[in-house]
Short mmCIF file of C-alpha atoms in Angstrom, two decimals:
data_model
loop_
_atom_site.label_atom_id
_atom_site.label_comp_id
_atom_site.label_asym_id
_atom_site.label_seq_id
_atom_site.Cartn_x
_atom_site.Cartn_y
_atom_site.Cartn_z
CA MET A 100 87.95 89.80 112.16
CA GLY A 101 89.55 88.23 115.26
CA ASP A 102 90.44 84.57 115.61
CA GLU A 103 87.60 84.06 118.06
CA ALA A 104 85.09 85.04 115.36
CA TYR A 105 86.34 82.53 112.80
CA ILE A 106 84.37 79.29 112.53
CA TYR A 107 86.15 76.38 110.88
CA THR A 108 84.71 73.09 109.65
CA VAL A 109 85.79 69.52 110.37
CA ASP A 110 87.30 69.34 106.86
CA GLU A 111 89.39 72.46 107.55
CA ALA A 112 90.49 71.01 110.87
CA LEU A 113 91.53 67.69 109.30
CA LEU A 114 93.36 69.52 106.52
CA SER A 115 95.30 71.51 109.12
CA LEU A 116 96.09 68.39 111.17
CA GLY A 117 97.15 66.30 108.17
CA PHE A 118 97.47 62.53 107.95
CA GLY A 119 99.66 61.35 110.79
CA LYS A 120 100.09 58.83 113.59
CA PHE A 121 96.45 59.10 114.67
CA GLN A 122 95.06 58.24 111.23
CA THR A 123 97.61 55.46 110.90
CA LEU A 124 96.19 53.77 114.00
CA VAL A 125 92.63 54.29 112.75
CA LEU A 126 93.71 52.78 109.43
CA ALA A 127 95.19 49.75 111.18
CA TYR A 128 92.01 49.09 113.17
CA ALA A 129 89.63 49.59 110.24
CA GLY A 130 91.97 47.56 108.05
CA ILE A 131 91.79 44.56 110.37
CA GLY A 132 88.01 44.66 110.01
CA TRP A 133 88.30 44.78 106.22
CA LEU A 134 90.84 41.92 106.29
CA SER A 135 88.44 39.91 108.44
CA GLU A 136 85.59 40.34 105.98
CA ALA A 137 87.82 39.34 103.07
CA MET A 138 88.90 36.16 104.81
CA GLU A 139 85.33 35.19 105.61
CA MET A 140 84.30 35.81 102.00
CA MET A 141 87.21 33.81 100.58
CA LEU A 142 86.00 30.85 102.64
CA LEU A 143 83.27 30.48 100.02
CA SER A 144 85.87 29.12 97.61
CA PHE A 145 86.84 26.30 99.99
CA VAL A 146 84.09 25.44 102.45
CA GLY A 147 81.35 24.61 99.93
CA PRO A 148 83.35 22.08 97.88
CA ALA A 149 84.86 20.55 101.04
CA VAL A 150 81.50 20.14 102.76
CA ARG A 151 80.01 18.70 99.60
CA ILE A 152 82.55 15.87 99.72
CA GLU A 153 82.33 15.30 103.50
CA TRP A 154 78.54 15.38 103.82
CA GLY A 155 77.53 14.34 100.31
CA ILE A 156 75.38 17.40 99.61
CA SER A 157 74.11 18.38 96.14
CA ASP A 158 75.36 21.18 93.86
CA ARG A 159 72.38 23.32 94.85
CA GLN A 160 73.06 22.79 98.56
CA GLU A 161 76.70 23.68 98.02
CA SER A 162 75.84 26.97 96.31
CA PHE A 163 73.28 27.70 99.05
CA ILE A 164 76.10 27.87 101.64
CA SER A 165 77.46 30.88 99.78
CA SER A 166 74.05 32.40 99.03
CA VAL A 167 72.93 32.48 102.66
CA VAL A 168 76.04 34.48 103.59
CA PHE A 169 75.04 37.13 101.06
CA ALA A 170 71.45 37.02 102.28
CA GLY A 171 72.70 37.77 105.79
CA MET A 172 74.92 40.53 104.45
CA LEU A 173 71.92 42.06 102.73
CA ILE A 174 70.13 42.36 106.08
CA GLY A 175 73.27 43.46 107.91
CA ALA A 176 74.16 46.15 105.36
CA CYS A 177 70.78 47.85 105.88
CA THR A 178 70.73 47.37 109.66
CA TRP A 179 74.26 48.42 110.61
CA GLY A 180 74.21 51.47 108.35
CA PHE A 181 71.12 52.76 110.12
CA VAL A 182 72.63 51.96 113.53
CA SER A 183 75.86 53.83 112.77
CA ASP A 184 74.03 56.89 111.42
CA ASN A 185 71.78 57.11 114.49
CA TYR A 186 73.85 55.69 117.35
CA GLY A 187 77.41 56.28 116.22
CA ARG A 188 80.02 54.67 113.99
CA ARG A 189 81.58 52.87 116.97
CA MET A 190 78.31 51.25 117.95
CA GLY A 191 77.88 50.03 114.39
CA PHE A 192 81.21 48.26 114.06
CA LEU A 193 81.14 46.94 117.65
CA PHE A 194 78.10 44.77 116.96
CA THR A 195 79.35 43.68 113.54
CA ALA A 196 82.60 42.43 115.09
CA LEU A 197 80.72 40.69 117.92
CA VAL A 198 78.32 38.86 115.60
CA THR A 199 80.98 37.93 113.03
CA SER A 200 83.52 36.59 115.52
CA LEU A 201 81.14 34.46 117.57
CA ALA A 202 79.13 33.03 114.66
CA GLY A 203 82.30 32.54 112.61
CA PHE A 204 83.98 30.46 115.29
CA ALA A 205 80.78 28.52 115.99
CA SER A 206 80.64 27.58 112.29
CA SER A 207 83.81 25.53 112.74
CA ILE A 208 82.03 23.14 115.10
CA ALA A 209 78.72 22.90 113.23
CA PRO A 210 77.53 19.27 113.55
CA ASN A 211 75.52 19.17 110.32
CA TYR A 212 74.56 21.01 107.15
CA ILE A 213 71.54 22.84 108.62
CA CYS A 214 73.54 24.25 111.53
CA LEU A 215 76.33 25.32 109.21
CA VAL A 216 73.94 27.16 106.91
CA ALA A 217 72.25 28.90 109.86
CA LEU A 218 75.57 30.00 111.36
CA ARG A 219 76.95 31.23 108.04
CA PHE A 220 73.78 33.30 107.63
CA VAL A 221 74.50 34.96 111.00
CA VAL A 222 78.10 35.53 109.92
CA GLY A 223 76.70 37.26 106.85
CA VAL A 224 74.61 39.57 109.03
CA GLY A 225 77.79 40.60 110.83
CA LEU A 226 79.81 40.99 107.64
CA GLY A 227 77.09 43.27 106.27
CA GLY A 228 78.41 46.03 108.54
CA GLY A 229 81.87 46.13 107.01
CA HIS A 230 81.05 49.38 105.23
CA VAL A 231 80.68 51.14 108.61
CA LEU A 232 84.43 50.86 109.12
CA ALA A 233 84.97 52.34 105.66
CA SER A 234 82.76 55.35 106.48
CA TRP A 235 84.43 55.73 109.87
CA PHE A 236 87.95 55.77 108.43
CA LEU A 237 86.91 58.06 105.56
CA GLU A 238 85.72 60.71 108.00
CA PHE A 239 89.21 61.11 109.49
CA ILE A 240 91.05 61.71 106.18
CA PRO A 241 91.94 65.17 104.78
CA ALA A 242 90.16 65.77 101.46
CA PRO A 243 93.18 66.14 99.09
CA ASN A 244 94.48 62.61 99.77
CA ARG A 245 91.20 60.85 100.50
CA GLY A 246 91.17 58.69 97.38
CA THR A 247 94.73 57.45 97.81
CA TRP A 248 94.32 56.61 101.49
CA MET A 249 91.04 54.81 100.86
CA ILE A 250 92.87 52.65 98.32
CA VAL A 251 95.48 51.93 100.99
CA PHE A 252 92.62 50.97 103.31
CA THR A 253 91.15 48.57 100.76
CA PHE A 254 94.58 46.96 100.41
CA PHE A 255 93.72 45.15 103.64
CA TRP A 256 91.00 43.32 101.69
CA THR A 257 93.64 42.11 99.26
CA VAL A 258 95.87 41.03 102.14
CA GLY A 259 92.91 39.13 103.56
CA THR A 260 92.19 37.27 100.32
CA ILE A 261 95.83 36.33 99.80
CA LEU A 262 96.23 35.34 103.46
CA GLN A 263 93.13 33.17 103.31
CA ALA A 264 94.29 31.43 100.14
CA ALA A 265 97.72 30.81 101.67
CA VAL A 266 96.28 29.54 104.96
CA ALA A 267 93.87 27.26 103.09
CA TRP A 268 96.77 25.88 101.05
CA MET A 269 98.59 24.99 104.29
CA VAL A 270 95.71 24.04 106.59
CA MET A 271 93.13 22.26 104.42
CA PRO A 272 95.28 19.28 103.32
CA LEU A 273 96.37 18.59 106.90
CA PHE A 274 93.47 19.58 109.15
CA GLY A 275 90.39 20.11 106.95
CA TRP A 276 87.87 22.90 106.58
CA ARG A 277 86.90 23.23 110.26
CA TRP A 278 90.32 24.49 111.26
CA LEU A 279 90.28 26.95 108.37
CA VAL A 280 86.89 28.33 109.46
CA ALA A 281 88.07 28.71 113.08
CA LEU A 282 91.27 30.53 112.11
CA SER A 283 89.32 32.87 109.83
CA SER A 284 87.35 34.21 112.80
CA LEU A 285 90.42 35.43 114.72
CA PRO A 286 90.74 38.92 113.12
CA SER A 287 87.20 39.78 114.26
CA PHE A 288 88.18 38.99 117.84
CA LEU A 289 91.05 41.50 117.49
CA LEU A 290 88.49 44.24 116.77
CA LEU A 291 86.76 43.47 120.06
CA LEU A 292 90.06 43.44 121.93
CA PHE A 293 90.99 46.99 120.88
CA PHE A 294 87.51 48.49 120.67
CA ASN A 295 87.82 50.69 123.79
CA ALA A 296 90.70 52.59 122.20
CA THR A 297 88.70 53.68 119.15
CA PRO A 298 87.40 57.28 118.80
CA GLU A 299 84.03 58.38 117.48
CA SER A 300 83.96 60.24 114.17
CA PRO A 301 84.17 64.02 114.83
CA ARG A 302 82.06 64.63 111.75
CA TYR A 303 79.30 62.40 113.16
CA LEU A 304 79.56 64.12 116.57
CA CYS A 305 79.16 67.55 114.98
CA LYS A 306 76.12 66.36 113.05
CA ARG A 307 74.58 65.24 116.33
CA ASP A 308 75.28 68.66 117.91
CA LYS A 309 78.06 67.25 120.10
CA THR A 310 80.68 69.83 119.16
CA ASP A 311 82.47 69.62 122.52
CA GLU A 312 83.01 65.86 122.08
CA ALA A 313 84.17 66.44 118.52
CA MET A 314 86.71 68.97 119.79
CA VAL A 315 88.06 66.38 122.23
CA VAL A 316 88.68 63.98 119.33
CA LEU A 317 90.23 66.70 117.14
CA SER A 318 92.48 67.79 120.01
CA ARG A 319 93.58 64.19 120.43
CA ILE A 320 94.42 64.06 116.72
CA ALA A 321 96.38 67.32 117.02
CA SER A 322 98.37 65.93 119.96
CA MET A 323 99.23 62.61 118.31
CA ASN A 324 100.04 64.21 114.92
CA GLU A 325 102.02 67.03 116.58
CA ALA A 326 99.97 69.57 114.64
CA SER A 327 97.72 72.53 115.44
CA LEU A 328 94.03 73.14 114.91
CA PRO A 329 93.00 76.23 112.92
CA PRO A 330 92.44 79.41 114.96
CA GLY A 331 88.83 80.01 115.97
CA VAL A 332 86.06 77.64 116.97
CA LEU A 333 84.66 74.47 115.45
CA GLY A 334 81.39 74.88 113.58
CA LEU A 335 79.41 72.96 111.00
CA ASN A 336 78.88 74.04 107.41
CA SER A 337 77.31 71.99 104.64
CA LEU A 338 77.78 71.90 100.93
CA PRO A 339 74.85 72.96 98.74
CA GLU A 340 71.85 70.68 98.49
CA ASP A 341 72.45 69.98 94.80
CA TYR A 342 75.96 68.65 95.49
CA ALA A 343 75.04 65.06 94.69
CA SER A 344 73.28 65.93 91.45
CA SER A 345 75.55 68.64 90.05
CA SER A 346 79.13 68.72 88.88
CA ASN A 347 79.41 72.50 89.26
CA VAL A 348 79.48 73.24 92.97
CA ASN A 349 80.89 76.32 94.64
CA LEU A 350 82.57 74.89 97.72
CA SER A 351 82.48 78.26 99.46
CA GLU A 352 78.70 78.06 99.69
CA ALA A 353 77.14 76.54 102.76
CA SER A 354 73.55 75.61 103.51
CA PRO A 355 71.74 73.05 105.63
CA LEU A 356 71.13 69.72 104.00
CA ILE A 357 69.49 66.57 105.31
CA THR A 358 69.56 65.75 108.98
CA THR A 359 68.64 62.46 110.54
CA LYS A 360 68.08 63.79 114.03
CA GLY A 361 64.78 62.38 115.16
CA LYS A 362 64.19 60.42 111.96
CA ASP A 363 63.38 56.76 111.74
CA GLY A 364 64.80 54.24 109.29
CA LEU A 365 62.07 54.74 106.68
CA LYS A 366 62.58 58.50 106.56
CA VAL A 367 66.33 58.11 106.22
CA PHE A 368 65.75 55.66 103.37
CA LEU A 369 63.37 58.11 101.68
CA ASP A 370 66.07 60.79 101.94
CA LEU A 371 68.21 58.62 99.67
CA LEU A 372 65.40 58.69 97.10
CA SER A 373 64.79 62.44 97.40
CA PRO A 374 64.91 64.46 94.15
CA LYS A 375 68.46 65.62 94.91
CA LEU A 376 69.85 62.13 95.53
CA ILE A 377 67.69 59.65 93.60
CA ARG A 378 69.71 59.67 90.36
CA SER A 379 72.98 59.01 92.17
CA THR A 380 71.35 56.45 94.48
CA LEU A 381 69.81 54.33 91.71
CA LEU A 382 72.97 54.39 89.61
CA LEU A 383 75.04 53.41 92.64
CA TRP A 384 72.76 50.45 93.29
CA LEU A 385 73.20 49.26 89.73
CA VAL A 386 77.00 49.64 89.86
CA PHE A 387 77.25 47.88 93.23
CA PHE A 388 75.16 44.98 91.92
CA GLY A 389 77.36 44.63 88.84
CA ASN A 390 80.61 44.93 90.77
CA ALA A 391 79.60 42.38 93.40
CA PHE A 392 78.23 39.97 90.81
CA GLY A 393 81.42 40.27 88.78
CA TYR A 394 83.86 40.13 91.69
CA TYR A 395 82.40 37.09 93.41
CA GLY A 396 81.81 35.53 90.02
CA VAL A 397 85.53 35.66 89.26
CA VAL A 398 86.36 34.34 92.75
CA LEU A 399 84.00 31.38 92.44
CA LEU A 400 84.87 30.71 88.80
CA THR A 401 88.47 30.20 89.86
CA SER A 402 87.59 27.23 92.06
CA GLU A 403 84.85 25.89 89.79
CA LEU A 404 86.78 26.03 86.51
CA SER A 405 89.80 24.45 88.17
CA GLY A 406 88.03 21.10 88.39
CA THR A 407 85.04 21.37 86.10
CA THR A 408 86.92 22.24 82.88
CA ARG A 409 88.74 18.94 83.17
CA LYS A 410 85.47 17.12 83.77
CA CYS A 411 83.67 18.71 80.83
CA ASN A 412 86.51 18.28 78.33
CA SER A 413 88.06 14.96 79.27
CA ASN A 414 85.31 13.12 81.12
CA LEU A 415 87.34 13.22 84.30
CA THR A 416 85.44 13.41 87.55
CA ARG A 417 86.28 15.86 90.26
CA PRO A 418 88.96 14.75 92.71
CA SER A 419 87.66 12.38 95.34
CA HIS A 420 89.27 14.50 98.04
CA LEU A 421 89.31 18.26 97.60
CA GLN A 422 92.12 18.48 100.14
CA ASP A 423 94.48 16.73 97.70
CA ASP A 424 93.65 19.01 94.76
CA THR A 425 96.65 21.33 95.08
CA SER A 426 95.91 22.96 91.71
CA LEU A 427 92.77 24.49 93.25
CA TYR A 428 94.73 26.16 96.04
CA ARG A 429 97.39 27.31 93.57
CA ASP A 430 94.84 28.86 91.19
CA VAL A 431 92.91 30.59 93.99
CA PHE A 432 96.16 31.91 95.46
CA LEU A 433 97.42 33.24 92.12
CA THR A 434 94.17 35.00 91.26
CA SER A 435 94.02 36.45 94.77
CA VAL A 436 97.46 37.96 94.22
CA ALA A 437 95.92 39.71 91.21
CA GLU A 438 94.18 42.08 93.61
CA ALA A 439 97.52 43.74 94.41
CA PRO A 440 98.10 45.11 90.87
CA GLY A 441 94.40 45.97 90.75
CA LEU A 442 94.79 48.14 93.82
CA LEU A 443 97.95 49.69 92.40
CA LEU A 444 96.03 50.65 89.25
CA ALA A 445 93.25 52.15 91.36
CA ALA A 446 95.72 54.09 93.54
CA LEU A 447 97.43 55.57 90.50
CA ALA A 448 94.20 56.57 88.79
CA VAL A 449 91.69 57.54 91.47
CA ASP A 450 93.16 60.96 92.38
CA LYS A 451 94.59 61.70 88.91
CA VAL A 452 92.18 60.34 86.32
CA GLY A 453 89.20 60.65 88.65
CA ARG A 454 86.68 58.27 90.18
CA LYS A 455 84.37 57.87 87.19
CA ALA A 456 86.93 57.25 84.44
CA SER A 457 88.85 54.84 86.66
CA MET A 458 85.74 52.79 87.37
CA TYR A 459 84.30 52.43 83.88
CA GLY A 460 87.78 51.85 82.44
CA MET A 461 88.36 48.94 84.81
CA LEU A 462 84.91 47.44 84.24
CA PHE A 463 85.17 47.49 80.46
CA THR A 464 88.70 46.02 80.63
CA CYS A 465 87.37 43.24 82.87
CA CYS A 466 84.93 42.35 80.09
CA VAL A 467 87.86 42.05 77.69
CA PHE A 468 89.63 39.57 79.96
CA LEU A 469 86.51 37.45 80.47
CA GLY A 470 85.65 37.33 76.76
CA PRO A 471 87.93 34.43 75.74
CA LEU A 472 86.54 32.29 78.57
CA ILE A 473 83.31 31.97 76.60
CA TRP A 474 85.14 29.00 75.09
CA PRO A 475 87.04 26.46 77.23
CA GLN A 476 90.75 27.35 77.43
CA LYS A 477 93.88 25.63 78.62
CA GLU A 478 94.37 25.80 82.37
CA VAL A 479 97.26 28.28 82.23
CA ILE A 480 95.30 30.61 79.91
CA THR A 481 92.20 30.38 82.11
CA THR A 482 94.23 31.28 85.18
CA ALA A 483 95.89 34.22 83.37
CA LEU A 484 92.56 35.60 82.12
CA LEU A 485 90.96 35.27 85.55
CA PHE A 486 94.04 37.01 87.00
CA GLY A 487 93.47 40.02 84.72
CA ALA A 488 89.71 40.05 85.33
CA ARG A 489 90.24 39.85 89.11
CA ALA A 490 92.67 42.80 89.01
CA CYS A 491 90.23 44.99 87.07
CA VAL A 492 87.07 44.20 89.00
CA THR A 493 88.96 44.63 92.29
CA ALA A 494 90.09 48.11 91.23
CA SER A 495 86.56 49.10 90.24
CA PHE A 496 85.01 47.66 93.40
CA ASN A 497 87.41 49.58 95.62
CA ILE A 498 86.87 52.87 93.81
CA ILE A 499 83.09 52.64 94.14
CA TYR A 500 83.59 52.26 97.90
CA ILE A 501 85.48 55.56 97.81
CA TYR A 502 83.02 57.33 95.54
CA THR A 503 79.81 56.40 97.37
CA PRO A 504 80.46 58.07 100.76
CA GLU A 505 81.70 61.18 98.94
CA ILE A 506 78.34 61.94 97.34
CA TYR A 507 76.22 61.56 100.48
CA PRO A 508 75.95 63.96 103.47
CA THR A 509 77.10 62.79 106.90
CA SER A 510 73.51 62.33 108.08
CA VAL A 511 72.83 59.56 105.56
CA ARG A 512 76.37 58.58 104.54
CA SER A 513 76.58 55.25 106.32
CA THR A 514 72.97 54.38 105.48
CA GLY A 515 73.52 55.30 101.84
CA LEU A 516 76.66 53.19 101.64
CA GLY A 517 74.89 50.42 103.54
CA MET A 518 71.94 50.35 101.13
CA ALA A 519 74.25 50.33 98.11
CA THR A 520 76.26 47.53 99.71
CA ALA A 521 73.01 45.64 100.36
CA ILE A 522 72.14 45.78 96.67
CA GLY A 523 75.63 44.48 95.99
CA ARG A 524 74.93 41.60 98.34
CA ILE A 525 71.97 40.64 96.18
CA GLY A 526 74.39 40.38 93.29
CA GLY A 527 76.67 38.25 95.42
CA MET A 528 73.75 36.10 96.56
CA VAL A 529 72.63 35.35 93.01
CA CYS A 530 76.16 34.83 91.72
CA PRO A 531 76.94 31.43 93.33
CA MET A 532 73.87 29.93 91.69
CA VAL A 533 75.32 30.95 88.33
CA ALA A 534 78.99 30.24 88.96
CA VAL A 535 78.38 26.86 90.57
CA SER A 536 75.28 25.55 88.81
CA LEU A 537 75.99 26.64 85.22
CA VAL A 538 79.68 25.74 85.24
CA GLU A 539 79.11 22.45 87.06
CA ASN A 540 76.62 21.54 84.33
CA CYS A 541 79.20 22.32 81.62
CA ARG A 542 77.44 25.55 80.60
CA GLN A 543 80.50 27.74 80.83
CA THR A 544 79.57 29.85 77.79
CA GLU A 545 76.22 30.93 79.25
CA ALA A 546 77.83 31.73 82.61
CA ILE A 547 80.57 33.93 81.11
CA LEU A 548 78.15 35.74 78.80
CA LEU A 549 75.96 36.60 81.78
CA PHE A 550 78.97 37.93 83.71
CA GLU A 551 80.00 39.99 80.68
CA LEU A 552 76.54 41.53 80.34
CA VAL A 553 76.19 42.45 84.01
CA ILE A 554 79.68 43.99 84.24
CA PHE A 555 79.24 45.91 80.98
CA VAL A 556 75.92 47.40 82.14
CA ALA A 557 77.61 48.47 85.39
CA GLY A 558 80.31 50.22 83.36
CA VAL A 559 77.69 52.09 81.33
CA ALA A 560 75.97 53.14 84.58
CA VAL A 561 79.22 54.68 85.83
CA THR A 562 79.40 56.91 82.75
CA LEU A 563 75.95 58.29 83.69
CA PHE A 564 77.05 59.64 87.09
CA SER A 565 76.72 63.43 87.03
CA LEU A 566 79.32 64.14 89.72
CA GLU A 567 83.10 63.71 89.85
CA THR A 568 84.21 63.88 93.51
CA LYS A 569 87.98 63.99 93.02
CA GLY A 570 89.46 66.61 95.36
CA ARG A 571 86.12 67.73 96.85
CA ASP A 572 85.37 68.11 100.55
CA LEU A 573 82.87 65.73 102.11
CA MET A 574 79.40 67.12 102.71
CA ALA A 575 78.68 67.90 106.34
#
């Protein structure tokens, strides 16, 4: 058989081209987007308490500032996933960056509580598209190292959380929360600045029957990586239809799967609940809810327990000026640093132990760290336990972001990840009401028990996944 008769897939092309300069630039761009989302989310630990003092709002109003962000993210996660699956990955993350940057900066000059809540909701809509960048980057990575490089990608989230905590430590005491909000919007503007240099996903282009455009992108990768494409012509093969529901798949088989060409949003959504995908989809939703609830719970508990434990145990009131409470910034910074060892654990395990074992191991270990917090502890012990819990839930959260796109075909990949992320946003939306309201009312035991239950159930759900995706090619 001559070279001209051989048809190679996008996965084979990427494997031949390797991970080089081109993917490094894609990683940098997508990473800035991930860093931006992390910074905006970490604002929840600082803006609510600061606004409560400045404007005299209630506990419920304070928690609502966080909840509306998650409500916006719920809408954005569904919307931008559909946009990126039907109009391109680039179109998806262009609008997310535009909405996030403008609404984020406008939040810094909000004249009152109502305007701030409205603008933070819009920011949430923009942040809801963060998963589009994850799908986009994933589709440029060769299969053998996909897990490791996705962990490297998620490291930008950790950098964002640590950077935000450090900036808050420096900016809040001197300039207040408005300056912190304005500075947090800058990374999103960087995405707009360099947008014209970004390529479309060749996998998406092939799925839309734009093979010539996909070849242009692959040729550009070959040039920048100083590598060669396989001999032959680019084609499109798919893994078997039962890929997402079976752990025994012959990767040499190829058959058409789901295509979104000409489908509307409802039909794409129904594809996720088709007999072949429904088990994985429902379990993913449960795991995303538990991970988001647990992650943001630990983040918010750090700021809430910092002041409230003292109030509940020694009848001390919260500091009259949050900006002077340096212990809050220190505790948030230290627990944010915990994400670095969490990512290291994930990187070591994801391509060796596998996705499933890594996830449920981290979730169950997180429960162990949270257990002693059922009873009030000394400040140093509380910080240490939250450090360990943050590391574990971070590792699990990042691995589920790797696992989810791997079990969906290209035609519904971004929508599938978007829907799962949306369910996670519900967990994040409910979480502030628990973390703020229960702990503020000295009901720490009930709050921790609820976190333990949700995270444990998520761990059990992971064990029920039927597919391990370690080392497998993505479905076309």
